[in-house]
PDB file of C-alpha atoms and ligand atoms in Angstrom:
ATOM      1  CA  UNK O   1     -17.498 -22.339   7.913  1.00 89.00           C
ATOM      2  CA  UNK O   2     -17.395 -19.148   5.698  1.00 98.00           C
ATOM      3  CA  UNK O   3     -15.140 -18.360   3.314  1.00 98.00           C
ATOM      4  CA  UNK O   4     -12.851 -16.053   4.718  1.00 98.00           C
ATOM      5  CA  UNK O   5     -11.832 -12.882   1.883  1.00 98.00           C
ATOM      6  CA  UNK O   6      -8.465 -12.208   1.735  1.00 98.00           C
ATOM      7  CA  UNK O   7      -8.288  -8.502   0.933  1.00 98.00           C
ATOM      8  CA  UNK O   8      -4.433  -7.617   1.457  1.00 98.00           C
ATOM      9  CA  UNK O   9      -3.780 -10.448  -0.499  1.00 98.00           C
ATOM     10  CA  UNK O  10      -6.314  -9.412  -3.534  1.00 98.00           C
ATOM     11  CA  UNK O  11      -5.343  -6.095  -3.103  1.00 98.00           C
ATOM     12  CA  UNK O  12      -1.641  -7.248  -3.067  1.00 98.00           C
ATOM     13  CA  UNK O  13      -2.327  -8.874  -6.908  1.00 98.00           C
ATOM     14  CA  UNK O  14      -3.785  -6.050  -7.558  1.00 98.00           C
ATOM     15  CA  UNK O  15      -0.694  -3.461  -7.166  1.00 98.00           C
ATOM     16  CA  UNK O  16       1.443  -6.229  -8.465  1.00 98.00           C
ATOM     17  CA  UNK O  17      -0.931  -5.659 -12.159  1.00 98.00           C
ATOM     18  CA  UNK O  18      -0.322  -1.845 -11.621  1.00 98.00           C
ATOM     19  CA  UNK O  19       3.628  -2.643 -10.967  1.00 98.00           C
ATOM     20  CA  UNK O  20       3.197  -3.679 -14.665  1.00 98.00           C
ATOM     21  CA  UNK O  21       0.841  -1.542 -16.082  1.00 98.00           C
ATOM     22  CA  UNK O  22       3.164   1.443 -14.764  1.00 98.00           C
ATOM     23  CA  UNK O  23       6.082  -0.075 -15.911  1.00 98.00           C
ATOM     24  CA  UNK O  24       4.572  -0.211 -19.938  1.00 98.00           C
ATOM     25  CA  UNK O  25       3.654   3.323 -19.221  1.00 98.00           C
ATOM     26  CA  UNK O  26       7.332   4.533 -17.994  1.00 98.00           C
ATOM     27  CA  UNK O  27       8.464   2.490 -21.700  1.00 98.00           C
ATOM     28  CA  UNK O  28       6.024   5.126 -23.352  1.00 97.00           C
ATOM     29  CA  UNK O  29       8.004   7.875 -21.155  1.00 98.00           C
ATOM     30  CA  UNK O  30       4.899   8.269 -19.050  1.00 98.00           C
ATOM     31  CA  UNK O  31       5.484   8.749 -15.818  1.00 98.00           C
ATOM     32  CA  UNK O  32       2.520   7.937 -13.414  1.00 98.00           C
ATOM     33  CA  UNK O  33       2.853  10.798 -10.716  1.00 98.00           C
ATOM     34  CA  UNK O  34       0.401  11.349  -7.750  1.00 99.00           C
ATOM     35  CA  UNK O  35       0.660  14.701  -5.543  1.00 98.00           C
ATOM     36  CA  UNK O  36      -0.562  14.105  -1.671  1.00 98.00           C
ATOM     37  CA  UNK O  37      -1.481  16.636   0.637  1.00 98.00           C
ATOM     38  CA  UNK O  38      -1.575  16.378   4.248  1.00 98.00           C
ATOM     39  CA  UNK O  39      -2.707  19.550   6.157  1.00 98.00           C
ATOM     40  CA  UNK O  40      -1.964  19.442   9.458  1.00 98.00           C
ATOM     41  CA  UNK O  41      -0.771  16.705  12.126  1.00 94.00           C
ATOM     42  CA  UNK O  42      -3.921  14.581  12.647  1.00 95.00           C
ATOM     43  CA  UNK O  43      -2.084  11.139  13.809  1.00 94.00           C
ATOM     44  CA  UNK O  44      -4.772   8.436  11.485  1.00 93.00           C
ATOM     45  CA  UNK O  45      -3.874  10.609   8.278  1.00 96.00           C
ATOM     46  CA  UNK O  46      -0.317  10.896   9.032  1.00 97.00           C
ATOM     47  CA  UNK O  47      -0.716   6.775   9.133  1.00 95.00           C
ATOM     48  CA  UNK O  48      -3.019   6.420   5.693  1.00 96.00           C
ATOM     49  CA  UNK O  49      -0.664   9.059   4.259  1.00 97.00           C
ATOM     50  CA  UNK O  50       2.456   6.914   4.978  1.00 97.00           C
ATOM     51  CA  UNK O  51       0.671   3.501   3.703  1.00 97.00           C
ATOM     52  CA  UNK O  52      -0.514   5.705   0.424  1.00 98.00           C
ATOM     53  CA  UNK O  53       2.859   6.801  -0.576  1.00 98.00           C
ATOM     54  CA  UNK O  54       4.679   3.353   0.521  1.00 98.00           C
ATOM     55  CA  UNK O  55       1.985   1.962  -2.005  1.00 98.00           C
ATOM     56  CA  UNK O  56       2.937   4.365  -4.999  1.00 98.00           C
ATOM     57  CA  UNK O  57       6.645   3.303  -4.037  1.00 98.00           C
ATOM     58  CA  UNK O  58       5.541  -0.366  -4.400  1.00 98.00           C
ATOM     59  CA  UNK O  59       3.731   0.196  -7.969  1.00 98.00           C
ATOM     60  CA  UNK O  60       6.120   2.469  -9.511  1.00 98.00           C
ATOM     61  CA  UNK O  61       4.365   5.641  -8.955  1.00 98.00           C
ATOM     62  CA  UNK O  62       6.287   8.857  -7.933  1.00 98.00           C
ATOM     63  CA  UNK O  63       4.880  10.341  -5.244  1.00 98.00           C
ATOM     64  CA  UNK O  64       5.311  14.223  -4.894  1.00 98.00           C
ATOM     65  CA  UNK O  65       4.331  15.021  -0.946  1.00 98.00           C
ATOM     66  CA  UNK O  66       3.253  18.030   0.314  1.00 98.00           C
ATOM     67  CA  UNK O  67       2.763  18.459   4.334  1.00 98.00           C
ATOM     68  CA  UNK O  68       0.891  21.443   5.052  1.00 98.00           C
ATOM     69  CA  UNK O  69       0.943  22.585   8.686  1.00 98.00           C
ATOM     70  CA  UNK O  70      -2.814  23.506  10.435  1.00 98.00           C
ATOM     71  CA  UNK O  71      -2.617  27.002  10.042  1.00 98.00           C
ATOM     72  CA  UNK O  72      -3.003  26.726   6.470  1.00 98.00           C
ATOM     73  CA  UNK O  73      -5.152  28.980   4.934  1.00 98.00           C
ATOM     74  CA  UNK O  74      -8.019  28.203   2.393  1.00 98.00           C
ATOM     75  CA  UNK O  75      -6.939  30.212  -0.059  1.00 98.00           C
ATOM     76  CA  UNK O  76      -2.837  28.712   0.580  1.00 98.00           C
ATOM     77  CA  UNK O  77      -4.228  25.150  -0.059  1.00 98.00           C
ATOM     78  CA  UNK O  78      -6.576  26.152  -3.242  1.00 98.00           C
ATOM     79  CA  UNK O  79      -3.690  28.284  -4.650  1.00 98.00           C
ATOM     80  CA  UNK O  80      -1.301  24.706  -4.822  1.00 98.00           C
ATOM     81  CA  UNK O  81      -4.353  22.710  -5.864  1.00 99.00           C
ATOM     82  CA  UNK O  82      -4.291  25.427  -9.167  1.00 99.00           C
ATOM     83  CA  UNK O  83      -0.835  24.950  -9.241  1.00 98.00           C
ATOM     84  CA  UNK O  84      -0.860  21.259  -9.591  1.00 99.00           C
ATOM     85  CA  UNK O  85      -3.933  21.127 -12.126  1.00 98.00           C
ATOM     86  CA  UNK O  86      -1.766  23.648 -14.060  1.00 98.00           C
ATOM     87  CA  UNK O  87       1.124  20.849 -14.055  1.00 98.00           C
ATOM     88  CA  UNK O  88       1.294  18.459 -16.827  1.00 98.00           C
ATOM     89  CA  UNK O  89       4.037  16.245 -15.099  1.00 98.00           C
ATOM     90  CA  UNK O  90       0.807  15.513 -12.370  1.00 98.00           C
ATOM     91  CA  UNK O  91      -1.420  12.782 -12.681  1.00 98.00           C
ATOM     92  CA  UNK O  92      -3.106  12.722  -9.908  1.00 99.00           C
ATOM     93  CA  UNK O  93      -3.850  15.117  -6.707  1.00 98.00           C
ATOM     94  CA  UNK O  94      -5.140  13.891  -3.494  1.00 98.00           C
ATOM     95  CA  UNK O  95      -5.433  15.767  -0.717  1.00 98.00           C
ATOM     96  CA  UNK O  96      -6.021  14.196   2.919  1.00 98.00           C
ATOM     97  CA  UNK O  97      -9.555  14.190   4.875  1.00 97.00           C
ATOM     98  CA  UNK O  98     -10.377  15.336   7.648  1.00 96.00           C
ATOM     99  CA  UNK O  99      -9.061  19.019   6.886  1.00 98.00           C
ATOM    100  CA  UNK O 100      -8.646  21.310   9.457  1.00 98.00           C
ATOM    101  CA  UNK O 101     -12.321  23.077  10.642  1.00 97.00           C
ATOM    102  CA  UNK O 102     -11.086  26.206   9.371  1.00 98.00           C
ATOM    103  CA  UNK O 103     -10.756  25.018   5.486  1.00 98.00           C
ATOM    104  CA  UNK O 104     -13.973  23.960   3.311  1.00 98.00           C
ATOM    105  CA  UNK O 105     -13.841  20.541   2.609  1.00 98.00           C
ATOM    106  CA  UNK O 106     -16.425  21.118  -0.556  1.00 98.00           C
ATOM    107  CA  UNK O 107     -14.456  23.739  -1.715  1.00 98.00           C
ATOM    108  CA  UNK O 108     -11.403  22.025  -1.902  1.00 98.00           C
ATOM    109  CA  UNK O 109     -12.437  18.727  -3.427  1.00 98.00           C
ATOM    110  CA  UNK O 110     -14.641  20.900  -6.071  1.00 98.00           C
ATOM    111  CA  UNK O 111     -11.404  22.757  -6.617  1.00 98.00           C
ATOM    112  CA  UNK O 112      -9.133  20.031  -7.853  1.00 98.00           C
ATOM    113  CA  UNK O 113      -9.243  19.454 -11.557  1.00 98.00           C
ATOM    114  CA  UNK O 114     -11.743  16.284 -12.221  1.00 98.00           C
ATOM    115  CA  UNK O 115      -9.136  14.572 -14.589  1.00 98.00           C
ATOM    116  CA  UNK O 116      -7.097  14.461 -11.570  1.00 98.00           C
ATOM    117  CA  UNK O 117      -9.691  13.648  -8.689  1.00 98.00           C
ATOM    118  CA  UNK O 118      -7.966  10.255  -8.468  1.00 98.00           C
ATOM    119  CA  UNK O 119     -10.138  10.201  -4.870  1.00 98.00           C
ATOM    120  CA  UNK O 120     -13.581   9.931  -7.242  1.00 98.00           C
ATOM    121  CA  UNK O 121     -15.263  12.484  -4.933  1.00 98.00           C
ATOM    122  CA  UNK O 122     -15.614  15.694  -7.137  1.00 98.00           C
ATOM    123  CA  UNK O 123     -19.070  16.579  -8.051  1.00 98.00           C
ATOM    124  CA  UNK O 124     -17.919  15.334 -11.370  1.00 98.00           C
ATOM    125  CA  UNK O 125     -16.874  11.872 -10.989  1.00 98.00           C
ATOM    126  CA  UNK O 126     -19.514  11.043  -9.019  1.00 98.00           C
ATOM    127  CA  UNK O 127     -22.121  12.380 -11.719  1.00 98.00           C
ATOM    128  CA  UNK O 128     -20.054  10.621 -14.096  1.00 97.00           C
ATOM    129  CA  UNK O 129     -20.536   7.022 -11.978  1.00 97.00           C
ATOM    130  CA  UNK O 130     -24.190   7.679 -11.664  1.00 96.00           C
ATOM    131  CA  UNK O 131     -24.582   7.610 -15.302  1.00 96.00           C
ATOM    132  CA  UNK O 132     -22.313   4.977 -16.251  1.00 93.00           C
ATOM    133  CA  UNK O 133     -19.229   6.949 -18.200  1.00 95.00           C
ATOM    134  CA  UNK O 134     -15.846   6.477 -18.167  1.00 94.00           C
ATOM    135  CA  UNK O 135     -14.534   8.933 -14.393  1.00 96.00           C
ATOM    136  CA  UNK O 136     -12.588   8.047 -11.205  1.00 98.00           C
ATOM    137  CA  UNK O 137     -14.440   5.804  -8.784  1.00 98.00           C
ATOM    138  CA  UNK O 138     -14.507   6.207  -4.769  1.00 98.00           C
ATOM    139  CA  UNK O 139     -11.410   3.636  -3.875  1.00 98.00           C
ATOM    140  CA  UNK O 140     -13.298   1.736  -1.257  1.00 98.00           C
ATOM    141  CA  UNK O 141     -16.582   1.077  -3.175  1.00 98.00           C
ATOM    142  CA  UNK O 142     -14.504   0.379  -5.850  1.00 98.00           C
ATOM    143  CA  UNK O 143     -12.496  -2.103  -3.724  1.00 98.00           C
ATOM    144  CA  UNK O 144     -15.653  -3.876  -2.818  1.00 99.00           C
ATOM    145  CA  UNK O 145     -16.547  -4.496  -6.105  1.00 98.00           C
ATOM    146  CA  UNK O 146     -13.135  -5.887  -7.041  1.00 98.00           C
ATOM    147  CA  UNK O 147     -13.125  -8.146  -3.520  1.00 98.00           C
ATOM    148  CA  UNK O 148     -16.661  -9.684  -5.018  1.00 99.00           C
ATOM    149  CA  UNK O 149     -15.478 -10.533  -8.310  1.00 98.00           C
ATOM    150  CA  UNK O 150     -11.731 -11.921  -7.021  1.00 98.00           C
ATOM    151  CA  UNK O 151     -13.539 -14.343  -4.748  1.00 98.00           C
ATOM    152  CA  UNK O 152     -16.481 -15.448  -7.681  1.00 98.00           C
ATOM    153  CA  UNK O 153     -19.213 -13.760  -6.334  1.00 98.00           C
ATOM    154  CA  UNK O 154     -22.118 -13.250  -8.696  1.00 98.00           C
ATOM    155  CA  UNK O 155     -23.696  -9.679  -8.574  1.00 98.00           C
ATOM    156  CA  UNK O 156     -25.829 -10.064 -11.697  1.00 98.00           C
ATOM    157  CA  UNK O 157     -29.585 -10.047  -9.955  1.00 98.00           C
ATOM    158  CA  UNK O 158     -28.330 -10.364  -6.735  1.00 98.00           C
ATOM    159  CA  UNK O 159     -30.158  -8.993  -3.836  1.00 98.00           C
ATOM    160  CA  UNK O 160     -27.028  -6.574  -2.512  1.00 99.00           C
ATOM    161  CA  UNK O 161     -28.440  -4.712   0.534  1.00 99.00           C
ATOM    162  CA  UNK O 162     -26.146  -1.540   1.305  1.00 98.00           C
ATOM    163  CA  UNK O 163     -26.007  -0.240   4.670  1.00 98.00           C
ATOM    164  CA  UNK O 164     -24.878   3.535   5.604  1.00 98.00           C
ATOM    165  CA  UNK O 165     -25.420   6.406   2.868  1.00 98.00           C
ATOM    166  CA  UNK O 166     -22.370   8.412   3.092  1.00 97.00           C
ATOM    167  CA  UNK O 167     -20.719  10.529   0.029  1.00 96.00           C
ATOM    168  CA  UNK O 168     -17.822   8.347   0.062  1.00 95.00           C
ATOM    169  CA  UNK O 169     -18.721   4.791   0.260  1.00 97.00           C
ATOM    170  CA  UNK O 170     -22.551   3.778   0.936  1.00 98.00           C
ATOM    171  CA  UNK O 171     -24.089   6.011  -2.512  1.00 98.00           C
ATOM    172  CA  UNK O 172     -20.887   5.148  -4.592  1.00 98.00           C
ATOM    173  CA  UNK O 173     -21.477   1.588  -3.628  1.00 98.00           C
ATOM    174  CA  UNK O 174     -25.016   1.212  -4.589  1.00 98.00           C
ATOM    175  CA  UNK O 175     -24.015   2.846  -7.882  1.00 98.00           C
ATOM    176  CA  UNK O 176     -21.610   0.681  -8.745  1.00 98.00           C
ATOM    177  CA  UNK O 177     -23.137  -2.450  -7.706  1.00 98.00           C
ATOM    178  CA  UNK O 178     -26.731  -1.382  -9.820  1.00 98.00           C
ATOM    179  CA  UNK O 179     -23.909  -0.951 -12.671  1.00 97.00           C
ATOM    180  CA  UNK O 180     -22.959  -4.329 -12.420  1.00 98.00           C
ATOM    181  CA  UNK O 181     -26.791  -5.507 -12.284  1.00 98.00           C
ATOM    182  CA  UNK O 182     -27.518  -6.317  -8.682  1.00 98.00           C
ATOM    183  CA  UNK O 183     -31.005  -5.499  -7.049  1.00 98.00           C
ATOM    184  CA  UNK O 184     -30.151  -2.826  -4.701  1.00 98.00           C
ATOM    185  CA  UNK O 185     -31.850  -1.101  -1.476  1.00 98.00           C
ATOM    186  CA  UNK O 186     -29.503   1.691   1.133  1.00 98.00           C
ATOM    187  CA  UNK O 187     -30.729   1.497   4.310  1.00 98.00           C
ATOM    188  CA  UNK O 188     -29.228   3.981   7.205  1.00 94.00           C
ATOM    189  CA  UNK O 189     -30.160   5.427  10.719  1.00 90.00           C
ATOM    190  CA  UNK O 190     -34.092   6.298   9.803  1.00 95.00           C
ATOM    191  CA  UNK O 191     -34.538   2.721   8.000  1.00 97.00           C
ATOM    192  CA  UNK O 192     -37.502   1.526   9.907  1.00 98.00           C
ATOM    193  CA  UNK O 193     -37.030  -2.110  10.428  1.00 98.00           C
ATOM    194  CA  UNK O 194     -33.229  -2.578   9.701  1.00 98.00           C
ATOM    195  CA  UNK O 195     -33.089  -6.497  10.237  1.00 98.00           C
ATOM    196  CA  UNK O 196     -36.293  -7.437   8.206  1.00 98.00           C
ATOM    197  CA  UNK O 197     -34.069  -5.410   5.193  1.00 98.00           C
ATOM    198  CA  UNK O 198     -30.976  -7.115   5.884  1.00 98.00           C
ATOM    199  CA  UNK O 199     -31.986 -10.536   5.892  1.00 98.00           C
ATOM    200  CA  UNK O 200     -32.877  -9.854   2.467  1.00 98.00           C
ATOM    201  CA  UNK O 201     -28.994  -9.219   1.523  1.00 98.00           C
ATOM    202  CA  UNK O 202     -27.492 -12.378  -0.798  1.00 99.00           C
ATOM    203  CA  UNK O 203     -24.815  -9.776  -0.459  1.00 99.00           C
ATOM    204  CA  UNK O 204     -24.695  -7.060   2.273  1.00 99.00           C
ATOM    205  CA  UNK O 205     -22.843  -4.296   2.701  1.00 99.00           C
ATOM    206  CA  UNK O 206     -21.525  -2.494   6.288  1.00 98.00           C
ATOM    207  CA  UNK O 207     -20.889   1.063   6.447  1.00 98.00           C
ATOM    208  CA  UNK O 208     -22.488   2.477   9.290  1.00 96.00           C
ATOM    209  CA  UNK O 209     -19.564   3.304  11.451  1.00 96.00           C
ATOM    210  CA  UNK O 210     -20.947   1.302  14.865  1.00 96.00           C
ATOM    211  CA  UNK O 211     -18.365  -1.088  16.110  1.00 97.00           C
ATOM    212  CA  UNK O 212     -19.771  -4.767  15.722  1.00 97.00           C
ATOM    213  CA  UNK O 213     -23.433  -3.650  15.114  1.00 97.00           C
ATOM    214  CA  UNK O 214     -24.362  -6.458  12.903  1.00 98.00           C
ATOM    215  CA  UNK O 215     -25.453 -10.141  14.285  1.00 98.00           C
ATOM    216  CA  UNK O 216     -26.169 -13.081  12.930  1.00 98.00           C
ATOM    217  CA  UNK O 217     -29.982 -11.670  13.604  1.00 98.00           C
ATOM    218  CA  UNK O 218     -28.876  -9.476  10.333  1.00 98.00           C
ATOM    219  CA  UNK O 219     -28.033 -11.910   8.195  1.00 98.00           C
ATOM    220  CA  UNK O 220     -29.531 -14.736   5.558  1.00 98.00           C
ATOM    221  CA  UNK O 221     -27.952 -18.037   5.698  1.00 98.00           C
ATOM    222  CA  UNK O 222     -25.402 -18.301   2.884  1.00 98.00           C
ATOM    223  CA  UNK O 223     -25.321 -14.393   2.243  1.00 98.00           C
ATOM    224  CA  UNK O 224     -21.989 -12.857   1.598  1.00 99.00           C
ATOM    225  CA  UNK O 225     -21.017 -10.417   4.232  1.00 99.00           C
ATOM    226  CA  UNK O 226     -18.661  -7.015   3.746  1.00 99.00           C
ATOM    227  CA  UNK O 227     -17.577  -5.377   6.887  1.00 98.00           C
ATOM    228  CA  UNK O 228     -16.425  -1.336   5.480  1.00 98.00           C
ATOM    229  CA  UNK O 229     -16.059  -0.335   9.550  1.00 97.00           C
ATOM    230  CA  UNK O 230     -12.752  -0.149  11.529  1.00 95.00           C
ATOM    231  CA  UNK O 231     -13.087   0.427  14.911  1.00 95.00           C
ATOM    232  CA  UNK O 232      -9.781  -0.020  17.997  1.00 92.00           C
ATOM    233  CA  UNK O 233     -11.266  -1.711  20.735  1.00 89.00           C
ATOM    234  CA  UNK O 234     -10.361  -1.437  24.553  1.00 85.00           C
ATOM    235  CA  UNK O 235      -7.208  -3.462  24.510  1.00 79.00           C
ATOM    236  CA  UNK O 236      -6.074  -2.426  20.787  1.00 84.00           C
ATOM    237  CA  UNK O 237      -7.959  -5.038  18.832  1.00 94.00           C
ATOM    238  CA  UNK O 238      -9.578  -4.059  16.211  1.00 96.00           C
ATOM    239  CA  UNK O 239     -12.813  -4.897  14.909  1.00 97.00           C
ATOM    240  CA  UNK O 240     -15.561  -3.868  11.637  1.00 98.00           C
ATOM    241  CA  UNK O 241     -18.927  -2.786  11.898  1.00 98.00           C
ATOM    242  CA  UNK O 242     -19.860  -6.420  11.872  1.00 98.00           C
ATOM    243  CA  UNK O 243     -19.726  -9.338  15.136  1.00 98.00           C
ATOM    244  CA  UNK O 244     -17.570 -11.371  12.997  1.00 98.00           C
ATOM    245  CA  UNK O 245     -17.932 -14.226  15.746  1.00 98.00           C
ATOM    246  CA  UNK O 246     -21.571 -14.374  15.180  1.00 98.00           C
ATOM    247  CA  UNK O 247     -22.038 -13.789  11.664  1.00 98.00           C
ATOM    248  CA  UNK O 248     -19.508 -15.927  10.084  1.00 98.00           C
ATOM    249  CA  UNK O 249     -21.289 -19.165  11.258  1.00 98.00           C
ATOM    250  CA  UNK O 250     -24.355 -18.492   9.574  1.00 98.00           C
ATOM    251  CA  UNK O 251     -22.507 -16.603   6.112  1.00 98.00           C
ATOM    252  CA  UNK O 252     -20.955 -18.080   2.939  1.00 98.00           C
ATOM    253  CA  UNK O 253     -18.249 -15.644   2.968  1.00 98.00           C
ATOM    254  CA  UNK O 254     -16.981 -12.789   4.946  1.00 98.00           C
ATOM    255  CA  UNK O 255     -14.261 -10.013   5.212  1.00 98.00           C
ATOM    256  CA  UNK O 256     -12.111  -9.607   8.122  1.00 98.00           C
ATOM    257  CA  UNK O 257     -11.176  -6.228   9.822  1.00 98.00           C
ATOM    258  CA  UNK O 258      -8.175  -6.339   9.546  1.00 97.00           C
ATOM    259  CA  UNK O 259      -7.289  -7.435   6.395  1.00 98.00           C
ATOM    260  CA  UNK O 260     -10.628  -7.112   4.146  1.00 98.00           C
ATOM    261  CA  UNK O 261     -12.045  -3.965   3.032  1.00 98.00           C
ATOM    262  CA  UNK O 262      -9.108  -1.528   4.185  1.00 96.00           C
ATOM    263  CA  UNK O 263      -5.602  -2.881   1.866  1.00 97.00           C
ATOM    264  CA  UNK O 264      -8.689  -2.445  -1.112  1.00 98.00           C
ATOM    265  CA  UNK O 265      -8.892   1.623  -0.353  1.00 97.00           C
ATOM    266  CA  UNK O 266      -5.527   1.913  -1.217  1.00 97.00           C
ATOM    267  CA  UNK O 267      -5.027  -0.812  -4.248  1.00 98.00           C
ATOM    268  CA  UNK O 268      -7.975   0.889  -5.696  1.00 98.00           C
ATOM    269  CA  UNK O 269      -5.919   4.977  -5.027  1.00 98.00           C
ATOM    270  CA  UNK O 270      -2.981   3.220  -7.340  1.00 98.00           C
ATOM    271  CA  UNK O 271      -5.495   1.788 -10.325  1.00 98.00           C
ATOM    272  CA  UNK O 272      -7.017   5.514 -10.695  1.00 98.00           C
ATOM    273  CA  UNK O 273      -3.747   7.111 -10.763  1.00 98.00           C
ATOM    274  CA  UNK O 274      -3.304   4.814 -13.668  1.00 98.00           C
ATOM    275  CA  UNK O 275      -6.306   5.171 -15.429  1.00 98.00           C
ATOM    276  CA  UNK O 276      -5.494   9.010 -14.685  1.00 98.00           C
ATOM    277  CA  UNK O 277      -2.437   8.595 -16.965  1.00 98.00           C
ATOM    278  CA  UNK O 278      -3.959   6.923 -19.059  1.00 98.00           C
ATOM    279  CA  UNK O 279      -7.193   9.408 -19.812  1.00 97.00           C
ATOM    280  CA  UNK O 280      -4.781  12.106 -19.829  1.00 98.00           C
ATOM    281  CA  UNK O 281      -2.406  10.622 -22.506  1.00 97.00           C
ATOM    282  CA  UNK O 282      -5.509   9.761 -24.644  1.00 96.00           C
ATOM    283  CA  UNK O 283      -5.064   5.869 -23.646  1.00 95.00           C
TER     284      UNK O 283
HETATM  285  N1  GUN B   1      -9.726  10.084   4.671  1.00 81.51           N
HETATM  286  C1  GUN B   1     -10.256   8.859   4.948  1.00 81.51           C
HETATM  287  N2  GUN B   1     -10.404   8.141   3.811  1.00 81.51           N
HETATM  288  C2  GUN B   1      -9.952   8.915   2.800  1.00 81.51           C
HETATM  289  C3  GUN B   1      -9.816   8.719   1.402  1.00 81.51           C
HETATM  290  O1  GUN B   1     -10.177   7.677   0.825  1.00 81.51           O
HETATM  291  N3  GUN B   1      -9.284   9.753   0.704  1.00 81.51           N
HETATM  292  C4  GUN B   1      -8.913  10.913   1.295  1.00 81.51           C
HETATM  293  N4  GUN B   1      -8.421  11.877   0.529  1.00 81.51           N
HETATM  294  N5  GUN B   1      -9.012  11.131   2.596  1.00 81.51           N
HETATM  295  C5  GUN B   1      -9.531  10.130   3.337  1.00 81.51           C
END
């Protein structure tokens, strides 16, 4: 029987820590303050957007919300994003993905100020991560990491094998897990012999965005399995990129969709509006 990872209750310890970091900040008259954008109606933001500012509620963060509607313009949305860079009282600005097709999303995330990119994804942070200085981290990567060390997993020379390569979550990942001294290898859609790579993995990682891709045929006895996907399935269930039913026979532990990777994305928003404070009041 794997051990199962309990991310909404790690990721519940960690907002209770920011509940208290926040609250020695607010005694310094610092207020931690995140601004969210949402641009347009699309029903899954609308849903993260909710959870995001119920979590800055929980932790003591104020929230300043801005809901766009689609016909933004470009140049509307990058004329508030200078506004809020321009604002001292602003930690933090996040704005929403997907955008609308009409509005760059390159040119927006390049446009926010990178001691507020509390999403890690300017060009910036994610130079900053690849070299190993002090910068906002992706939340979900970052999530991972603090799932692994929560439950006592050792990274240090570990083989971590990290599948999908995306900007947000597969390169951040193998960045962060090299950082902590794991052995790493991305594989993705052109990998030629997926499995043989996988069953490598002490710890593997799933981001490839294919509802319960993974087997047990993927995995090496004892590994330690992370399931990034979130998929509804006919009926409402949901399930990760992994077959949980096969793989958590043959694993030594596992996350669950629901309840693994996702609560982390969020925990993870709150810690680098924090640290935001923090950088920007020389802390
Ligand atoms: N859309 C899906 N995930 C994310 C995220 O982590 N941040 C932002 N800004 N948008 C998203």
């Amino acid at each position: 029987m794997a051990e199962i990872i309990d991310g909404k209750q790690i990721s519940l310890d960690i907002k209770d820590e920011i509940k208290d970091k926040v609250a020695w900040l607010k005694g310094k008259d610092i207020e931690v303050t995140l601004a969210v954008i949402l641009v347009g109606n699309d029903p899954a933001s609308t849903v993260y957007v909710k959870n995001k500012k119920l979590a800055c509620e929980y932790t003591g963060i104020k929230s300043l919300s801005y809901e766009l509607p689609e016909e933004t313009t470009e140049e509307e949305l990058l004329k508030l994003i200078d506004e809020l860079n321009a604002d001292k009282k602003v930690n933090g600005i996040l704005v929403q993905l997907p955008l609308p097709k009409h509005i760059k999303e390159d040119a927006v995330i390049k446009r926010i100020s990178p001691d507020k990119d509390v999403d890690g994804f300017h060009p910036e942070s994610v130079g900053r991560l690849s070299i190993g200085e002090r910068g906002f981290v992706s939340c979900t990567p970052a999530g991972i990491i603090q799932l692994l060390k929560r439950s006592k997993v050792d990274i240090d020379g570990a083989e971590c094998v990290v599948v999908g390569r995306s900007n947000i979550v597969g390169k951040p990942m193998a960045m962060l897990l090299i950082r902590e001294n794991g052995t790493v290898t991305v594989c993705h859609s052109r990998t030629k012999d997926l499995k043989e790579v996988t069953k490598r993995a002490d710890i593997l990682v799933v981001a490839i965005g294919k509802p319960e891709f993974i087997d047990a045929s993927y995995v090496k006895e004892g590994a330690v399995v992370i399931d990034v996907g979130i998929h509804r399935k006919e009926g409402k269930k949901l399930c990760g990129d992994v077959n949980y039913a096969s793989v958590e026979p043959v694993c030594s532990k596992i996350t669950p969709v629901p309840g693994g990777v996702g609560p982390m994305t969020i925990a993870m928003l709150m810690y680098n509006c924090y640290e935001a404070a923090l950088m920007q009041n020389g802390l």
